Short mmCIF file of C-alpha atoms and ligand atoms in Angstrom, two decimals:
data_model
loop_
_atom_site.label_atom_id
_atom_site.label_comp_id
_atom_site.label_asym_id
_atom_site.label_seq_id
_atom_site.Cartn_x
_atom_site.Cartn_y
_atom_site.Cartn_z
CA MET A 1 -13.03 -22.72 -8.80
CA PHE A 2 -13.85 -19.03 -8.50
CA LEU A 3 -16.94 -19.81 -6.39
CA ILE A 4 -14.81 -21.69 -3.88
CA LEU A 5 -12.34 -18.82 -3.71
CA ALA A 6 -15.10 -16.22 -3.39
CA MET A 7 -16.76 -18.18 -0.58
CA ASN A 8 -13.59 -17.91 1.46
CA CYS A 9 -13.29 -14.20 0.88
CA LYS A 10 -15.99 -12.43 2.83
CA ASN A 11 -16.94 -8.84 2.37
CA THR A 12 -15.04 -7.68 -0.68
CA LYS A 13 -16.29 -4.10 -0.14
CA LYS A 14 -14.13 -3.96 2.96
CA ILE A 15 -11.07 -4.84 0.91
CA GLU A 16 -11.65 -1.87 -1.38
CA GLU A 17 -12.37 0.39 1.61
CA ILE A 18 -9.11 -0.69 3.29
CA ARG A 19 -7.17 -0.07 0.08
CA LYS A 20 -8.59 3.43 -0.28
CA ARG A 21 -8.00 4.34 3.34
CA LEU A 22 -4.42 3.11 3.31
CA TYR A 23 -3.71 5.14 0.20
CA ASN A 24 -5.35 8.26 1.64
CA PHE A 25 -3.42 7.84 4.88
CA TYR A 26 0.06 7.03 3.58
CA GLY A 27 -0.08 8.53 0.09
CA PRO A 28 2.15 6.97 -2.59
CA LEU A 29 4.81 4.83 -0.92
CA ASN A 30 6.52 4.11 -4.26
CA TRP A 31 7.91 0.67 -3.49
CA TRP A 32 10.26 -1.13 -4.05
CA PRO A 33 13.37 0.65 -2.73
CA ALA A 34 16.13 -0.42 -5.16
CA ASP A 35 18.42 0.97 -7.87
CA ASN A 36 17.27 -1.48 -10.57
CA THR A 37 15.04 -4.47 -11.22
CA PHE A 38 17.76 -7.04 -10.49
CA GLU A 39 18.26 -5.46 -7.07
CA VAL A 40 14.48 -5.78 -6.48
CA CYS A 41 14.75 -9.53 -7.12
CA VAL A 42 17.74 -9.86 -4.78
CA GLY A 43 15.85 -7.90 -2.09
CA ALA A 44 12.76 -10.08 -2.52
CA ILE A 45 14.87 -13.20 -1.88
CA LEU A 46 16.85 -11.75 1.02
CA THR A 47 13.85 -10.28 2.84
CA GLN A 48 12.43 -13.72 3.69
CA ASN A 49 12.13 -13.91 7.51
CA THR A 50 14.06 -10.74 8.29
CA SER A 51 13.64 -6.98 8.53
CA TRP A 52 14.33 -4.66 5.62
CA LYS A 53 17.17 -2.95 7.55
CA ASN A 54 19.09 -6.24 7.56
CA VAL A 55 18.44 -6.70 3.84
CA GLU A 56 19.85 -3.23 3.14
CA LYS A 57 23.08 -4.12 4.95
CA ALA A 58 23.41 -7.35 2.95
CA ILE A 59 22.78 -5.53 -0.34
CA GLN A 60 25.35 -2.88 0.57
CA ASN A 61 27.91 -5.65 1.16
CA LEU A 62 27.17 -7.16 -2.26
CA LYS A 63 27.56 -3.71 -3.84
CA LYS A 64 30.85 -3.01 -2.07
CA ALA A 65 32.20 -6.38 -3.23
CA LYS A 66 31.01 -5.47 -6.76
CA ILE A 67 29.11 -8.71 -7.21
CA LEU A 68 25.53 -7.40 -7.37
CA ASP A 69 24.82 -8.68 -10.86
CA CYS A 70 23.30 -11.86 -12.20
CA ARG A 71 26.31 -13.27 -14.03
CA THR A 72 28.75 -12.73 -11.17
CA ILE A 73 26.45 -14.25 -8.55
CA ALA A 74 25.71 -17.20 -10.85
CA GLU A 75 29.43 -17.93 -11.11
CA GLU A 76 30.57 -16.91 -7.61
CA ARG A 77 31.26 -19.36 -4.78
CA GLU A 78 28.26 -19.87 -2.51
CA LYS A 79 30.38 -19.45 0.64
CA PHE A 80 31.67 -16.07 -0.51
CA ILE A 81 28.11 -14.84 -1.16
CA ALA A 82 26.91 -16.26 2.16
CA ASN A 83 29.58 -14.34 4.01
CA LEU A 84 28.52 -11.05 2.40
CA ILE A 85 24.81 -11.50 3.05
CA LYS A 86 25.22 -12.56 6.72
CA PRO A 87 23.24 -9.55 8.04
CA SER A 88 20.08 -10.87 6.33
CA GLY A 89 20.07 -14.10 8.40
CA TYR A 90 19.74 -17.70 7.13
CA PHE A 91 22.69 -16.68 4.97
CA ASN A 92 23.76 -20.14 3.77
CA GLN A 93 20.27 -20.93 2.52
CA LYS A 94 19.81 -17.47 1.04
CA ALA A 95 23.14 -17.68 -0.80
CA LYS A 96 21.95 -20.94 -2.33
CA LYS A 97 18.62 -19.33 -3.32
CA LEU A 98 20.33 -16.28 -4.84
CA LYS A 99 22.63 -18.50 -6.85
CA ALA A 100 19.74 -20.72 -7.98
CA PHE A 101 17.83 -17.65 -9.19
CA CYS A 102 20.83 -16.23 -11.04
CA VAL A 103 21.79 -19.58 -12.60
CA PHE A 104 18.18 -19.94 -13.82
CA LEU A 105 18.26 -16.44 -15.32
CA LYS A 106 21.69 -16.93 -16.89
CA GLU A 107 21.03 -20.35 -18.40
CA ASN A 108 17.58 -19.55 -19.78
CA TYR A 109 17.61 -15.82 -20.53
CA GLY A 110 21.27 -14.80 -20.73
CA CYS A 111 20.80 -12.90 -17.44
CA SER A 112 18.20 -10.62 -19.06
CA LEU A 113 15.27 -9.90 -16.76
CA ASN A 114 13.52 -8.17 -19.65
CA GLU A 115 13.72 -11.33 -21.69
CA PHE A 116 12.42 -13.35 -18.77
CA PHE A 117 9.47 -11.03 -18.10
CA ASN A 118 8.56 -11.12 -21.81
CA SER A 119 8.71 -14.92 -22.00
CA GLY A 120 5.09 -15.68 -21.15
CA ASN A 121 1.94 -14.56 -19.41
CA VAL A 122 1.79 -13.92 -15.67
CA GLU A 123 0.86 -17.49 -14.80
CA ASP A 124 3.70 -18.87 -16.97
CA LEU A 125 6.19 -16.56 -15.30
CA ARG A 126 4.91 -17.45 -11.85
CA LYS A 127 5.31 -21.17 -12.57
CA LYS A 128 8.85 -20.62 -13.80
CA LEU A 129 9.79 -18.65 -10.69
CA LEU A 130 8.21 -21.24 -8.39
CA SER A 131 10.27 -23.95 -10.08
CA ILE A 132 13.49 -22.31 -8.85
CA TRP A 133 14.86 -23.74 -5.61
CA GLY A 134 13.98 -21.53 -2.65
CA ILE A 135 11.49 -19.26 -4.42
CA GLY A 136 8.10 -19.41 -2.72
CA LYS A 137 4.81 -17.74 -3.63
CA GLU A 138 5.38 -14.46 -1.79
CA THR A 139 8.88 -14.05 -3.26
CA ALA A 140 7.71 -14.99 -6.77
CA ASP A 141 4.82 -12.53 -6.62
CA SER A 142 7.04 -9.75 -5.21
CA ILE A 143 9.40 -10.25 -8.16
CA LEU A 144 6.49 -10.23 -10.63
CA LEU A 145 4.91 -7.10 -9.20
CA TYR A 146 7.86 -4.97 -8.16
CA ALA A 147 10.49 -6.02 -10.72
CA GLY A 148 8.28 -7.13 -13.61
CA ASN A 149 5.44 -4.59 -13.25
CA LYS A 150 2.90 -7.40 -13.52
CA PRO A 151 -0.53 -6.95 -11.91
CA VAL A 152 -0.12 -9.54 -9.13
CA PHE A 153 -1.20 -9.00 -5.55
CA VAL A 154 1.44 -10.01 -2.99
CA VAL A 155 0.08 -11.71 0.14
CA ASP A 156 2.15 -11.69 3.31
CA ALA A 157 1.70 -12.13 7.06
CA TYR A 158 0.61 -8.48 7.47
CA THR A 159 -2.12 -8.91 4.84
CA LYS A 160 -3.46 -12.00 6.59
CA ARG A 161 -3.34 -10.30 10.00
CA VAL A 162 -5.15 -7.11 8.95
CA PHE A 163 -7.74 -8.92 6.82
CA SER A 164 -8.49 -11.56 9.46
CA ARG A 165 -8.87 -8.93 12.18
CA HIS A 166 -11.44 -7.22 9.97
CA GLY A 167 -13.37 -10.45 9.33
CA ILE A 168 -12.38 -10.80 5.67
CA CYS A 169 -10.67 -14.18 6.01
CA ASN A 170 -9.15 -16.50 8.57
CA GLU A 171 -5.54 -15.83 9.52
CA ASP A 172 -4.56 -19.27 8.21
CA VAL A 173 -6.19 -18.63 4.80
CA GLU A 174 -4.37 -20.32 1.93
CA TYR A 175 -2.06 -17.97 -0.02
CA ASP A 176 -3.68 -18.33 -3.45
CA GLN A 177 -7.22 -18.04 -2.10
CA LEU A 178 -6.47 -14.63 -0.63
CA ARG A 179 -4.46 -13.51 -3.66
CA ASN A 180 -7.30 -14.50 -6.02
CA CYS A 181 -9.85 -12.88 -3.75
CA VAL A 182 -8.04 -9.52 -3.85
CA GLU A 183 -7.33 -9.78 -7.58
CA ASN A 184 -11.02 -10.44 -8.20
CA THR A 185 -11.98 -7.46 -6.03
CA ILE A 186 -9.46 -4.74 -6.84
CA TYR A 187 -9.08 -3.49 -10.40
CA LYS A 188 -6.07 -5.25 -11.98
CA ASN A 189 -3.61 -2.41 -11.92
CA VAL A 190 0.10 -2.56 -11.09
CA SER A 191 0.08 0.74 -9.23
CA PHE A 192 -2.97 -0.24 -7.11
CA TYR A 193 -1.37 -3.56 -6.13
CA ASN A 194 1.99 -1.94 -5.51
CA GLU A 195 0.54 0.68 -3.15
CA PHE A 196 -1.94 -1.68 -1.50
CA HIS A 197 0.72 -4.19 -0.47
CA ALA A 198 3.06 -1.40 0.67
CA GLY A 199 0.22 0.16 2.70
CA LEU A 200 -0.66 -3.16 4.36
CA VAL A 201 2.96 -3.74 5.38
CA SER A 202 3.15 -0.20 6.76
CA ILE A 203 -0.09 -0.47 8.76
CA GLY A 204 1.05 -3.87 10.06
CA LYS A 205 4.29 -2.37 11.34
CA ASP A 206 2.88 0.92 12.60
CA TYR A 207 -0.48 -0.10 14.12
CA CYS A 208 -1.61 -3.66 13.56
CA LYS A 209 1.10 -5.26 15.66
CA LYS A 210 1.06 -8.96 16.34
CA THR A 211 0.33 -8.87 20.09
CA SER A 212 -0.98 -5.36 20.80
CA PRO A 213 -2.72 -3.61 17.88
CA VAL A 214 -3.14 0.15 18.32
CA CYS A 215 -6.71 0.27 17.00
CA ASN A 216 -7.74 3.55 18.62
CA LEU A 217 -5.15 5.49 16.56
CA CYS A 218 -5.33 3.37 13.40
CA PRO A 219 -6.85 4.81 10.18
CA LEU A 220 -8.71 1.50 9.68
CA LYS A 221 -10.37 1.54 13.12
CA ASP A 222 -13.98 1.90 11.94
CA VAL A 223 -13.77 -0.32 8.84
S1 SF4 B 301 -4.72 -1.95 14.36
FE1 SF4 B 301 -6.86 -2.44 14.70
S2 SF4 B 301 -7.98 -1.06 13.34
FE2 SF4 B 301 -5.85 -1.11 12.64
S3 SF4 B 301 -5.75 -2.69 11.09
FE3 SF4 B 301 -5.25 -3.67 13.01
S4 SF4 B 301 -7.17 -4.47 13.81
FE4 SF4 B 301 -7.64 -2.98 12.23
#
C-alpha cells in the first residue's frame, strides 16, 4: 500500500523544503482562530465552500443567539440554526451537518469533545467522524488536527494547487494519497502539520492564485 502511495508522491524533499520556506516566510500562524475546541469544530463544518469572513459572521450570530454549544445545537430546530448561519452559504445543508455532528457528540459522548478525542486512535476517530452525515475528509481532518491536536495533515484545494504546480503530484490526486505522502515525509508533529496547512492556505490566497499565480514575488519561486 505504501509503495503505491509513495509512487504517486514525487520528490518528497520538495515537500520539506516548501514547509520550511512557508514557516520562515510567515512565521507561526497559530491556527485555528476560535475561542474553544467546540468552536473549531463548528468553524471546520461552516467553512466548506466559503470564505473565512463569512464563517466568522455565522459564528458571531450563533454566539449572539447564545446557542454556540453542543447540547443546544443538538436540540435546536434546524430552521432556526439555518437562519443564523446564512452568511456562511449552503445554510440549510450546513445546519443539518452541524446538528448531525452535535447529535453524534451528545448521544455518544455526552457532548464531551475530550471524551470523544480519547475514545480511540487517530484512525478510529477519523472513521467515527466520517460516519457523521456531511463530514468529509477535509472537515474530519481539520477537526482532528485543530480541535483534537492529533498529528493529521489536512489536504485542501490550496495544497493540491501548490504541490501540483511544483511537480509533486497531479492536481486531481486522491485525498488520502496526498495526506499519506505528506505524513510519510514530514515528521509526525501537531505543530508542524498545523503550521504547514496554515502556510499553504496563506500562500494559496496571497500568491498561488487559481488563474494568475504571482510567482515572481512568491517565497516558493525557486523550489
Ligand atoms: S505562486 Fe508560483 S512559486 Fe508560488 S507556490 Fe504558486 S506556482 Fe509556486
